Backbone as numpy.savetxt, mean C-alpha at the origin, in Angstrom:
# Nx Ny Nz CAx CAy CAz Cx Cy Cz
1.15 -32.20 -9.06 0.49 -31.32 -8.69 1.64 -29.66 -8.59
2.63 -29.98 -8.22 3.63 -28.63 -8.21 4.58 -29.31 -8.55
5.93 -27.87 -8.97 6.62 -28.23 -9.86 7.92 -27.38 -9.93
8.89 -27.36 -10.24 9.78 -26.53 -10.05 9.15 -25.01 -11.35
8.56 -26.39 -12.74 8.43 -25.24 -13.68 7.21 -24.19 -13.36
6.22 -24.99 -12.55 4.85 -23.84 -12.06 5.13 -22.83 -11.20
6.12 -23.10 -10.22 6.64 -22.12 -9.62 7.38 -20.97 -10.07
8.73 -21.39 -11.13 9.22 -20.34 -12.15 8.22 -19.53 -12.69
7.37 -20.42 -13.16 6.58 -19.52 -14.34 5.62 -18.46 -14.05
5.11 -18.88 -12.50 3.96 -18.27 -11.90 4.80 -16.92 -11.17
6.18 -17.09 -11.02 7.18 -15.94 -10.33 7.64 -15.03 -11.42
7.60 -15.62 -12.59 7.78 -14.83 -13.75 7.08 -14.04 -14.41
6.04 -14.72 -14.57 4.90 -13.93 -15.12 4.28 -12.43 -14.26
4.41 -13.06 -12.71 4.14 -12.16 -11.99 4.72 -11.04 -11.98
6.08 -11.44 -12.23 7.25 -10.06 -11.80 7.00 -9.19 -13.06
6.90 -9.87 -14.36 6.64 -9.37 -15.82 5.71 -7.82 -15.48
4.71 -8.76 -15.32 3.04 -8.24 -15.35 2.95 -6.77 -14.47
3.33 -7.14 -12.91 4.00 -5.99 -12.07 4.45 -5.22 -12.59
5.88 -5.39 -13.03 6.68 -4.07 -13.35 5.99 -3.63 -14.52
5.31 -3.74 -15.44 4.66 -3.07 -16.13 3.49 -2.21 -15.77
2.60 -2.80 -14.90 1.74 -2.06 -14.05 2.54 -0.81 -13.65
3.21 -1.22 -12.85 4.47 -0.28 -12.04 4.88 1.46 -12.67
5.62 0.76 -13.95 5.66 1.60 -14.84 4.72 2.68 -15.16
3.63 1.73 -15.79 2.33 3.00 -16.27 1.51 3.91 -14.80
1.65 2.96 -13.89 1.25 3.97 -13.05 1.72 5.46 -12.87
2.83 5.86 -13.11 4.01 6.90 -13.51 2.91 7.60 -14.67
2.15 7.33 -15.59 1.34 8.37 -16.10 0.16 8.31 -16.18
-0.51 6.96 -15.35 -1.99 7.21 -15.54 -2.66 6.99 -14.26
-4.01 7.50 -14.37 -4.46 7.10 -12.73 -5.17 5.60 -12.28
-5.70 6.01 -11.06 -6.13 4.62 -10.67 -7.36 4.09 -11.51
-8.10 5.11 -11.90 -9.39 4.93 -12.63 -8.81 3.84 -13.93
-7.89 3.85 -14.79 -7.60 3.07 -15.67 -6.75 1.89 -15.72
-6.15 1.69 -14.29 -5.27 0.65 -13.94 -6.19 -0.07 -12.68
-7.37 0.12 -13.33 -8.30 -1.22 -12.15 -7.91 -2.50 -12.87
-8.01 -2.45 -13.67 -8.05 -3.88 -15.08 -6.22 -4.47 -14.55
-5.40 -3.57 -14.64 -4.51 -4.08 -14.31 -4.16 -4.88 -12.87
-4.88 -3.89 -12.20 -5.04 -4.54 -10.33 -5.85 -5.72 -10.08
-6.77 -6.03 -11.42 -7.37 -7.45 -11.02 -6.65 -7.88 -11.82
-5.66 -7.91 -12.68 -4.84 -9.03 -13.63 -3.84 -9.60 -12.14
-3.05 -8.38 -10.96 -2.10 -8.63 -10.20 -2.96 -9.03 -9.03
-3.90 -9.07 -8.83 -4.46 -10.07 -8.46 -4.28 -11.57 -8.77
-5.07 -11.88 -9.71 -4.62 -13.24 -10.18 -3.27 -13.96 -10.29
-2.57 -12.80 -10.45 -1.05 -13.29 -10.30 -0.50 -13.46 -9.05
-1.08 -12.53 -8.14 -0.95 -13.08 -6.72 -1.27 -14.60 -6.37
-2.61 -15.09 -6.75 -2.94 -16.08 -6.11 -2.28 -17.40 -7.22
-1.90 -16.80 -8.53 -1.01 -18.25 -8.95 0.01 -18.25 -8.41
0.99 -17.05 -7.95 2.09 -17.15 -7.11 1.81 -18.27 -5.97
0.47 -17.80 -5.14 0.64 -18.50 -4.38 0.27 -20.15 -4.41
-0.57 -19.89 -5.59 -0.67 -21.59 -6.15 -0.11 -21.87 -6.95
1.01 -22.44 -6.92 1.41 -22.60 -8.09 1.51 -23.67 -8.95
0.21 -24.28 -9.37 -0.08 -25.65 -9.68 0.48 -25.97 -11.08
0.21 -27.19 -11.19 0.29 -27.15 -12.96 -0.93 -27.32 -13.34
-1.07 -26.45 -14.33 -2.32 -26.63 -15.07 -2.32 -27.79 -16.26
-3.59 -28.82 -16.26 -3.90 -29.26 -16.95 -3.49 -29.48 -18.59
-3.29 -30.09 -18.92 -3.04 -30.39 -20.90 -1.58 -29.56 -21.00
-0.92 -28.54 -19.77 0.37 -27.97 -20.16 1.97 -29.05 -20.63
2.30 -28.75 -21.67 3.62 -29.60 -21.76 4.72 -29.17 -21.65
5.81 -29.89 -20.46 6.89 -28.54 -20.18 8.22 -29.33 -21.33
8.52 -28.13 -21.11 9.72 -28.26 -22.52 11.14 -28.35 -20.86
11.94 -29.34 -21.97 13.14 -28.85 -21.13 14.15 -27.91 -21.36
14.79 -27.29 -20.26 15.55 -26.08 -19.91 16.55 -26.57 -19.86
17.42 -26.25 -21.01 19.21 -26.76 -21.03 19.72 -25.31 -21.58
21.00 -25.01 -21.51 22.17 -23.71 -21.25 22.52 -23.58 -20.31
22.19 -22.38 -19.53 22.89 -21.64 -18.59 22.57 -22.26 -17.36
20.86 -22.40 -17.44 20.24 -22.82 -15.82 20.54 -24.52 -16.24
20.75 -25.27 -16.94 21.34 -26.54 -16.36 22.88 -26.83 -15.90
23.44 -25.78 -16.59 24.94 -25.96 -16.16 24.83 -24.84 -14.88
23.79 -23.93 -14.44 24.16 -23.67 -13.12 24.06 -24.88 -12.05
22.87 -25.43 -11.96 22.44 -26.79 -11.42 23.77 -27.73 -11.27
24.40 -27.97 -12.51 25.47 -28.74 -12.38 27.08 -28.58 -11.38
26.80 -26.78 -11.74 28.03 -26.27 -10.98 27.92 -26.24 -9.50
26.25 -26.33 -9.34 26.11 -25.78 -7.82 26.15 -27.44 -6.65
26.17 -28.60 -7.74 25.28 -29.97 -7.05 27.15 -30.63 -6.37
28.25 -30.59 -6.59 29.39 -30.78 -5.55 29.28 -30.03 -4.83
29.02 -28.87 -4.45 29.12 -28.02 -3.17 27.82 -28.58 -2.11
27.36 -29.54 -2.38 25.89 -30.13 -1.37 26.07 -31.54 -1.30
25.78 -32.15 0.20 26.05 -33.47 -0.11 24.75 -34.26 -1.01
25.55 -35.47 -1.25 24.30 -36.00 -2.41 22.85 -36.58 -1.80
22.41 -35.94 -0.73 20.77 -36.11 -0.31 20.76 -34.82 0.04
21.46 -33.77 -0.15 20.67 -32.42 -0.70 20.76 -31.56 -1.73
19.71 -31.29 -2.16 19.87 -30.95 -3.90 20.12 -29.25 -3.41
20.35 -28.58 -4.67 20.43 -26.99 -4.47 19.12 -26.64 -4.83
18.17 -26.65 -5.22 17.07 -26.39 -5.05 16.16 -26.30 -3.69
16.71 -27.18 -2.83 16.41 -27.63 -1.29 16.77 -26.74 -0.56
17.98 -26.52 -0.58 18.70 -25.12 0.12 18.14 -23.73 -0.07
17.63 -23.38 -1.49 17.01 -22.42 -1.59 15.79 -22.04 -1.32
14.68 -22.98 -1.36 13.62 -23.17 -0.40 14.11 -23.12 0.36
14.38 -23.74 1.07 14.98 -23.19 3.06 15.38 -21.90 3.54
15.94 -21.31 2.52 16.93 -19.90 2.47 15.49 -19.20 2.76
14.95 -19.38 1.21 12.81 -18.52 1.09 12.64 -18.36 2.09
12.47 -19.42 2.70 11.28 -20.32 4.08 11.46 -19.30 4.92
13.24 -19.12 5.33 13.56 -18.59 6.38 13.20 -17.12 6.30
13.59 -16.48 4.97 13.71 -14.97 5.07 12.48 -14.98 4.85
10.98 -15.59 4.46 10.04 -15.11 4.77 9.67 -15.16 6.60
10.01 -15.77 7.20 9.67 -16.03 8.54 10.08 -14.89 9.66
11.31 -14.07 8.81 12.36 -13.25 9.41 11.38 -12.32 9.18
11.13 -11.80 7.93 10.17 -10.82 7.52 9.30 -10.38 8.42
7.69 -11.77 8.00 6.83 -11.57 9.08 7.26 -11.36 10.16
7.91 -12.01 11.40 8.48 -11.86 12.13 8.97 -10.11 12.85
9.37 -9.39 11.75 9.91 -8.03 12.02 8.55 -7.30 11.73
7.71 -7.77 10.96 6.18 -6.88 10.74 5.25 -6.94 11.71
5.39 -8.20 12.63 4.61 -8.44 13.31 4.94 -7.32 14.44
6.34 -7.52 14.85 7.24 -6.61 15.89 6.72 -4.63 15.61
6.97 -4.74 14.25 6.62 -3.21 14.24 4.99 -3.33 14.33
4.23 -3.52 13.66 2.61 -3.78 14.55 2.29 -3.57 15.26
3.26 -3.92 16.56 2.79 -4.30 17.75 3.50 -3.09 18.21
4.36 -2.44 17.79 4.78 -1.26 18.45 4.28 0.25 17.99
3.64 -0.26 17.09 2.55 0.64 16.77 1.32 0.95 17.44
0.71 -0.24 17.77 -0.16 -0.57 18.60 -0.05 0.50 19.94
0.91 0.04 20.34 1.59 0.67 21.41 1.56 2.07 21.36
2.19 2.24 20.98 2.31 3.91 20.44 1.01 4.34 20.01
-0.09 3.92 19.44 -1.00 4.34 19.21 -1.69 4.36 20.74
-1.90 3.83 21.58 -2.46 3.51 22.85 -2.11 4.60 23.66
-0.73 5.02 23.72 -0.13 6.41 24.57 -0.80 7.00 24.56
-1.36 7.45 23.02 -1.96 8.73 22.63 -2.78 8.50 22.04
-3.62 7.47 22.71 -5.20 7.74 22.33 -6.20 8.30 23.03
-6.07 9.02 23.74 -6.62 10.37 24.26 -6.19 11.94 24.12
-6.76 12.72 23.72 -6.02 13.77 23.21 -7.04 15.27 23.55
-6.55 15.91 24.11 -6.87 17.28 24.33 -7.45 18.34 23.51
-7.73 17.99 22.43 -7.92 18.87 21.25 -9.36 19.13 21.16
-10.54 19.58 21.87 -11.78 19.68 21.76 -12.19 20.53 20.31
-11.20 21.31 19.41 -11.45 22.06 18.03 -11.19 20.64 17.02
-10.28 20.04 17.26 -10.28 18.98 16.11 -11.17 17.84 16.29
-11.63 17.43 17.83 -12.32 16.19 18.03 -13.90 16.81 17.07
-14.58 18.41 17.49 -15.50 18.22 17.10 -15.88 18.64 15.71
-14.61 19.53 14.40 -14.57 19.21 13.63 -14.35 17.49 13.38
-13.49 16.75 13.59 -14.10 15.30 13.25 -14.78 14.65 13.04
-15.88 14.40 14.22 -17.21 14.17 14.49 -17.72 14.54 13.94
-17.90 15.96 13.42 -19.24 16.60 12.19 -18.58 15.81 10.80
-17.35 15.65 10.66 -17.17 15.13 9.15 -17.51 13.73 9.20
-17.49 12.87 10.58 -17.62 11.27 10.87 -19.29 11.74 10.40
-20.37 12.51 10.92 -21.46 12.33 11.23 -22.16 12.62 9.45
-21.16 13.33 8.43 -21.17 13.45 7.66 -21.48 12.53 6.24
-20.30 11.55 6.48 -19.76 11.11 5.84 -20.82 9.52 6.28
-21.61 9.59 7.41 -22.39 8.31 7.92 -21.33 7.18 8.23
-20.36 7.60 8.99 -19.29 6.33 9.15 -18.67 6.84 11.04
-19.52 5.59 11.49 -19.05 5.47 12.93 -18.08 4.71 13.80
-17.43 4.02 13.03 -16.68 2.82 13.14 -15.04 3.34 13.60
-14.98 4.62 12.99 -13.68 5.14 13.35 -12.93 5.24 14.39
-11.88 5.42 15.19 -11.52 5.76 16.77 -11.17 6.78 16.85
-10.38 7.06 17.19 -10.05 8.66 17.97 -9.01 9.21 17.32
-8.51 10.46 17.59 -7.70 11.19 16.88 -6.82 11.00 17.76
-5.58 10.64 17.54 -4.25 10.88 18.64 -3.27 11.36 18.07
-2.89 12.68 18.83 -2.00 14.16 18.24 -1.02 13.73 18.68
0.46 14.18 18.31 1.48 13.88 18.89 2.78 14.37 17.83
4.07 14.65 18.60 4.84 15.56 17.39 5.64 14.64 17.01
5.06 13.10 17.38 6.52 12.18 16.50 5.68 12.10 14.97
4.37 12.14 14.73 3.73 11.74 13.76 4.08 12.39 11.92
4.71 12.25 11.23 5.23 13.28 9.92 3.97 13.63 9.09
3.25 12.92 9.29 1.18 13.45 8.57 0.19 12.79 8.85
-0.55 13.28 8.37 -1.70 12.78 8.94 -2.19 11.56 8.23
-2.48 10.70 9.38 -2.75 9.02 8.48 -3.51 7.99 9.80
-3.85 7.16 8.76 -4.78 6.02 9.53 -4.06 4.69 10.15
-4.41 4.38 11.04 -3.56 3.47 11.52 -4.84 2.52 12.23
-4.43 0.90 12.25 -5.29 0.06 13.20 -6.29 -0.56 11.82
-6.88 -1.28 12.16 -7.83 -2.54 11.64 -8.77 -2.82 11.44
-9.48 -3.35 12.86 -11.02 -3.23 12.87 -11.30 -1.82 13.19
-10.74 -1.05 14.55 -11.24 0.55 14.90 -10.48 1.11 14.60
-9.74 1.62 13.55 -8.68 2.74 13.20 -8.71 3.64 13.98
-7.48 4.33 14.08 -6.99 5.56 14.81 -6.83 6.82 13.53
-7.16 7.69 13.72 -6.52 8.54 13.41 -5.26 9.79 13.24
-4.04 9.28 13.35 -2.78 10.42 13.95 -2.27 11.34 13.35
-2.42 12.40 14.21 -2.45 13.60 13.63 -1.15 14.56 14.33
0.08 15.12 13.09 0.77 15.87 13.63 0.25 16.68 14.66
1.20 17.29 15.48 0.73 18.20 16.73 0.65 19.57 15.83
1.95 19.55 14.86 2.48 21.22 14.56 1.17 21.26 13.48
0.27 20.71 12.89 -0.73 21.02 11.99 -1.99 20.79 12.57
-2.23 20.69 13.85 -3.52 21.12 14.45 -4.22 22.40 14.36
-3.31 23.36 14.24 -3.98 24.70 14.31 -4.47 25.00 12.62
-3.83 23.84 11.90 -4.66 24.40 10.52 -6.53 25.18 10.26
-6.74 25.70 8.98 -8.07 26.17 9.11 -9.11 25.17 9.04
-10.09 25.59 9.54 -11.28 24.29 9.59 -11.69 23.77 8.15
-11.09 24.48 6.78 -11.81 23.68 6.11 -10.49 22.69 5.19
-9.44 22.83 5.94 -8.22 21.99 5.41 -8.59 20.73 6.76
-8.53 21.01 7.81 -8.64 20.09 8.50 -10.11 18.97 7.81
-11.27 19.89 7.73 -12.05 18.95 6.74 -11.62 17.90 5.79
-10.84 18.81 4.92 -10.46 17.82 3.63 -9.43 16.10 4.50
-8.39 16.74 4.98 -8.12 15.43 5.54 -8.64 14.31 6.20
-9.81 15.01 6.96 -10.38 14.09 7.51 -11.50 13.31 6.83
-12.23 13.85 5.52 -12.98 13.31 4.95 -11.58 12.24 3.99
-10.32 12.69 4.23 -9.45 11.27 3.32 -9.31 10.69 3.77
-9.02 10.59 4.86 -8.91 9.42 5.77 -9.96 8.42 6.38
-11.11 9.13 6.05 -12.21 8.46 6.51 -12.77 7.46 5.32
-12.58 8.06 4.39 -12.37 7.34 3.13 -11.40 6.25 2.97
-9.85 6.40 3.25 -9.34 5.45 3.38 -9.98 4.25 3.96
-10.79 4.40 5.04 -11.39 3.49 6.06 -12.52 2.55 5.51
-13.31 3.76 4.57 -14.74 3.22 3.90 -14.07 2.10 2.81
-13.10 2.48 2.52 -12.76 1.57 1.10 -11.58 0.33 1.84
-11.73 0.21 2.95 -10.51 -0.70 3.11 -9.28 -0.80 2.76
-8.93 0.21 2.73 -7.24 0.23 2.05 -6.19 -0.03 2.97
-6.46 -0.14 4.33 -5.60 -0.54 5.09 -5.42 -2.31 4.94
-6.48 -2.69 4.44 -6.35 -4.22 4.54 -5.84 -4.68 2.83
-6.12 -3.69 2.64 -5.08 -3.90 0.88 -3.75 -3.53 1.28
-3.18 -2.46 2.16 -1.92 -2.66 2.18 -1.14 -3.43 2.95
-1.98 -4.56 4.16 -1.54 -5.79 4.66 -1.19 -6.82 3.90
-2.22 -6.58 2.89 -1.97 -7.80 1.92 -0.43 -7.57 0.98
-0.75 -6.54 0.88 0.97 -6.01 0.30 1.99 -6.22 0.86
1.90 -5.94 2.32 2.80 -6.12 3.05 3.40 -7.86 3.06
1.92 -8.38 3.55 2.32 -9.90 3.63 2.71 -10.62 2.24
2.44 -10.31 1.06 3.50 -10.22 -0.14 4.83 -10.04 -0.29
5.37 -8.53 0.11 6.45 -8.60 0.65 7.02 -9.45 1.27
6.68 -9.87 1.84 7.01 -11.11 3.08 7.66 -12.04 2.93
6.40 -12.38 1.49 6.44 -14.17 0.59 7.37 -14.03 0.13
7.56 -13.03 -0.79 8.53 -12.77 -1.61 9.85 -11.60 -1.60
10.07 -11.75 -0.34 11.52 -10.28 -0.40 12.56 -10.49 -1.07
12.52 -11.44 -1.37 13.99 -11.59 -2.55 13.07 -11.19 -3.82
12.02 -10.31 -4.41 11.88 -10.12 -5.34 11.81 -8.40 -4.98
12.87 -7.66 -5.97 12.84 -6.18 -5.53 11.29 -5.47 -6.42
10.89 -6.14 -7.44 9.08 -5.83 -8.17 8.62 -5.87 -7.20
8.21 -6.46 -5.68 7.42 -6.40 -4.47 7.38 -4.93 -4.05
8.60 -4.39 -4.08 8.29 -3.13 -2.97 8.61 -1.92 -4.31
8.13 -2.27 -5.20 7.90 -1.25 -6.29 6.20 -1.17 -6.12
6.10 -2.27 -6.16 4.46 -2.49 -6.14 4.19 -2.36 -4.97
4.71 -1.76 -3.98 4.15 -0.91 -2.63 4.08 0.19 -2.46
4.82 0.96 -3.07 4.92 2.30 -3.51 3.61 2.52 -4.42
3.96 1.94 -5.53 2.76 1.96 -6.48 0.89 1.84 -6.31
1.27 0.67 -5.33 -0.46 0.64 -4.53 -0.77 1.84 -3.51
0.28 2.57 -3.00 0.20 3.43 -1.97 -0.40 4.62 -2.57
0.61 4.59 -3.96 0.48 6.11 -4.90 -1.36 5.94 -5.57
-1.78 4.70 -5.47 -2.96 4.87 -6.43 -4.49 4.89 -4.98
-3.52 4.20 -4.29 -4.91 4.36 -2.88 -5.22 5.32 -2.50
-3.77 6.37 -2.67 -4.33 8.31 -2.52 -5.21 8.74 -3.55
-4.84 8.39 -4.56 -5.38 8.86 -6.03 -6.78 8.69 -5.87
-7.46 7.19 -5.73 -8.24 6.52 -5.61 -9.64 7.53 -4.32
-8.45 7.89 -3.05 -9.60 8.69 -2.14 -9.68 9.79 -2.43
-8.35 10.95 -3.54 -8.68 11.73 -3.71 -9.70 12.13 -4.77
-9.68 11.25 -5.16 -10.94 11.30 -6.75 -12.17 11.01 -5.73
-12.47 10.27 -5.00 -13.62 10.07 -4.59 -13.86 11.28 -3.59
-12.87 11.93 -2.80 -13.41 13.05 -2.00 -13.69 14.65 -3.25
-13.02 14.65 -4.27 -13.22 16.12 -4.54 -14.66 15.18 -5.75
-15.07 14.16 -5.82 -16.34 14.12 -6.32 -17.61 14.93 -6.02
-17.59 15.41 -4.71 -18.11 16.02 -4.02 -18.07 17.86 -3.64
-16.84 18.22 -4.20 -16.10 19.49 -4.14 -16.57 19.88 -5.64
-16.76 21.40 -5.52 -16.72 22.36 -6.75 -15.20 22.65 -7.24
-15.14 23.06 -8.55 -13.52 23.65 -8.79 -12.88 24.29 -8.09
-13.38 25.02 -7.12 -12.92 26.14 -5.92 -12.76 25.03 -4.84
-13.40 24.47 -4.44 -12.73 23.81 -3.44 -11.72 22.52 -3.66
-11.77 22.49 -4.97 -10.67 20.68 -5.54 -9.36 21.74 -5.29
-9.33 23.01 -6.12 -8.31 23.69 -5.47 -7.59 24.26 -4.50
-8.52 23.83 -3.86 -8.37 24.18 -2.19 -7.88 22.97 -1.40
-8.27 22.05 -2.17 -7.61 20.38 -1.49 -6.44 20.30 -1.96
-6.14 20.70 -3.11 -4.91 20.41 -3.59 -3.71 21.49 -2.76
-4.58 22.55 -2.73 -3.66 23.64 -1.72 -3.39 22.55 -0.28
-4.44 22.51 0.07 -3.86 21.65 1.34 -3.17 20.75 1.43
-2.92 19.46 0.07 -1.64 18.63 0.08 -0.50 19.24 0.21
-0.39 20.51 -0.56 0.89 21.24 -1.19 1.20 21.82 0.26
0.51 22.11 1.19 0.84 22.45 2.19 1.46 21.41 3.72
0.72 20.31 3.13 1.11 19.38 4.64 2.48 18.72 3.72
2.63 18.61 2.72 4.15 18.50 2.22 5.28 18.85 2.43
4.76 20.42 2.50 6.01 21.21 3.14 5.85 21.41 4.31
5.38 20.94 4.96 5.59 20.29 6.39 6.05 18.82 6.63
5.80 17.77 6.02 6.46 16.53 6.20 7.30 16.68 6.07
8.52 15.68 7.04 9.73 15.26 7.15 8.85 13.33 7.13
9.23 12.53 5.97 8.50 11.31 6.15 9.42 10.53 7.44
8.19 9.93 7.89 8.68 8.78 9.29 7.72 8.01 9.43
7.91 6.70 8.29 6.82 6.09 8.33 6.65 5.18 9.19
5.29 4.64 9.60 5.02 3.88 10.84 3.53 3.15 10.37
4.93 2.34 9.56 4.47 0.76 8.87 3.52 0.68 8.26
2.03 -0.01 8.63 0.94 -0.38 7.64 0.19 1.10 8.21
0.05 1.90 7.17 -0.82 2.99 7.44 -1.34 3.50 6.16
-2.57 4.39 6.09 -2.84 4.96 5.17 -2.39 6.74 5.08
-1.54 6.91 4.68 -0.94 7.79 4.83 -1.81 9.22 3.97
-2.19 10.67 4.86 -2.47 11.61 3.59 -1.48 11.80 2.41
-0.29 11.79 2.62 0.40 11.92 1.53 1.33 10.72 0.68
0.81 9.81 1.21 1.40 8.23 1.04 2.71 8.42 0.84
3.72 8.11 0.05 4.91 8.00 -0.29 5.30 9.66 -1.05
5.85 10.51 -0.24 5.88 12.09 -0.65 6.79 12.68 -1.48
6.54 12.30 -2.57 7.94 13.14 -3.68 7.43 13.74 -4.30
7.80 14.72 -5.03 7.04 15.84 -6.06 6.74 15.34 -6.90
6.89 14.26 -7.89 6.38 13.57 -9.11 5.10 13.29 -8.62
4.87 12.39 -7.08 3.87 11.53 -7.17 2.52 13.01 -6.84
3.08 13.57 -6.25 2.44 14.78 -5.92 2.12 15.58 -7.10
2.79 15.64 -8.15 2.45 16.41 -9.32 1.18 15.58 -10.04
0.84 14.24 -9.66 0.36 13.17 -10.40 -0.85 13.04 -9.58
-0.82 13.88 -8.32 -2.09 13.74 -7.82 -2.98 15.02 -8.26
-2.06 16.14 -8.07 -2.51 17.47 -9.09 -3.49 17.49 -10.02
-2.91 16.46 -10.84 -3.00 16.44 -12.26 -4.57 15.99 -12.50
-4.83 14.72 -11.23 -5.84 13.97 -11.43 -7.03 14.95 -11.20
-6.78 15.72 -9.82 -7.78 16.13 -8.99 -8.06 17.67 -9.87
-7.46 18.59 -11.01 -7.42 19.32 -11.33 -7.68 19.47 -12.83
-7.83 18.42 -13.24 -7.69 18.04 -14.88 -8.70 17.12 -14.89
-8.75 16.30 -14.30 -9.35 14.84 -15.08 -10.96 14.99 -14.80
-11.74 14.48 -16.29 -13.40 14.67 -16.43 -13.88 14.29 -15.27
-15.05 14.93 -14.76 -15.94 14.54 -13.76 -16.11 13.53 -14.07
-16.67 12.60 -13.68 -17.56 11.16 -13.67 -18.12 10.80 -12.40
-19.43 10.21 -12.32 -20.61 9.80 -11.68 -19.38 8.87 -10.65
-20.00 9.00 -9.13 -19.87 7.62 -8.53 -20.56 6.95 -8.59
-19.67 5.57 -8.97 -20.66 4.14 -9.07 -20.40 3.20 -8.33
-19.73 3.65 -6.97 -19.21 2.88 -6.11 -19.50 3.21 -4.67
């Protein structure tokens, strides 16, 4: 059912297709890439279940691949094959990555608990107003701390909004934009999507494409949130929303807190420009989800 060929072909197709999507992500928006996202999802399943497809005729590999195994064989005992050693290293690396991810999520949880109570009545008032307007009651509290680099959402079942202390005095309209953006992340289950990508990075830790995919997924999720928020805004408000993004970018020193939905995503001038282009120049489309 499983073979070296099925595993190799699944990883090869996944890597090539993901690389194409990540390159396209630099030029087009999330709406155009939805079909590619479905394809990536199917290829992820193919990677996790690299079974033989009935009716496939295997072709014997010759040349450098066979020569490589022949060169490696003398360095291993007769009872151990090179492929066995590679699989053991793969599994060991995945367990180490999973352990590090678990430790980071636990430290993030403890950090949130330490700042779960805030003494900012103005922030709380605006936040609860936006929650009521968006008909969302499942999001947790605002956690305010000077160590947060940008507004972000963290947690899975009842996530909290982490807010930088130096941004607590922003004008009310800018705070509303930020809260609308973060609550949209929750309603679209973006944190769970990011967790799946993190688990994929742990499973394929040796493949550099998955880290590129992590950045692209973060950008696309931010662009999707921008799109849903801006559908309810007039052109003047959309311009104000873009200005809020720019102001946040100028104040931010990126300090990632593991699995979060950040207001700026991976902050860079090119990615921010791509978001501005979508907000200000994309044709209006009716909401269908």
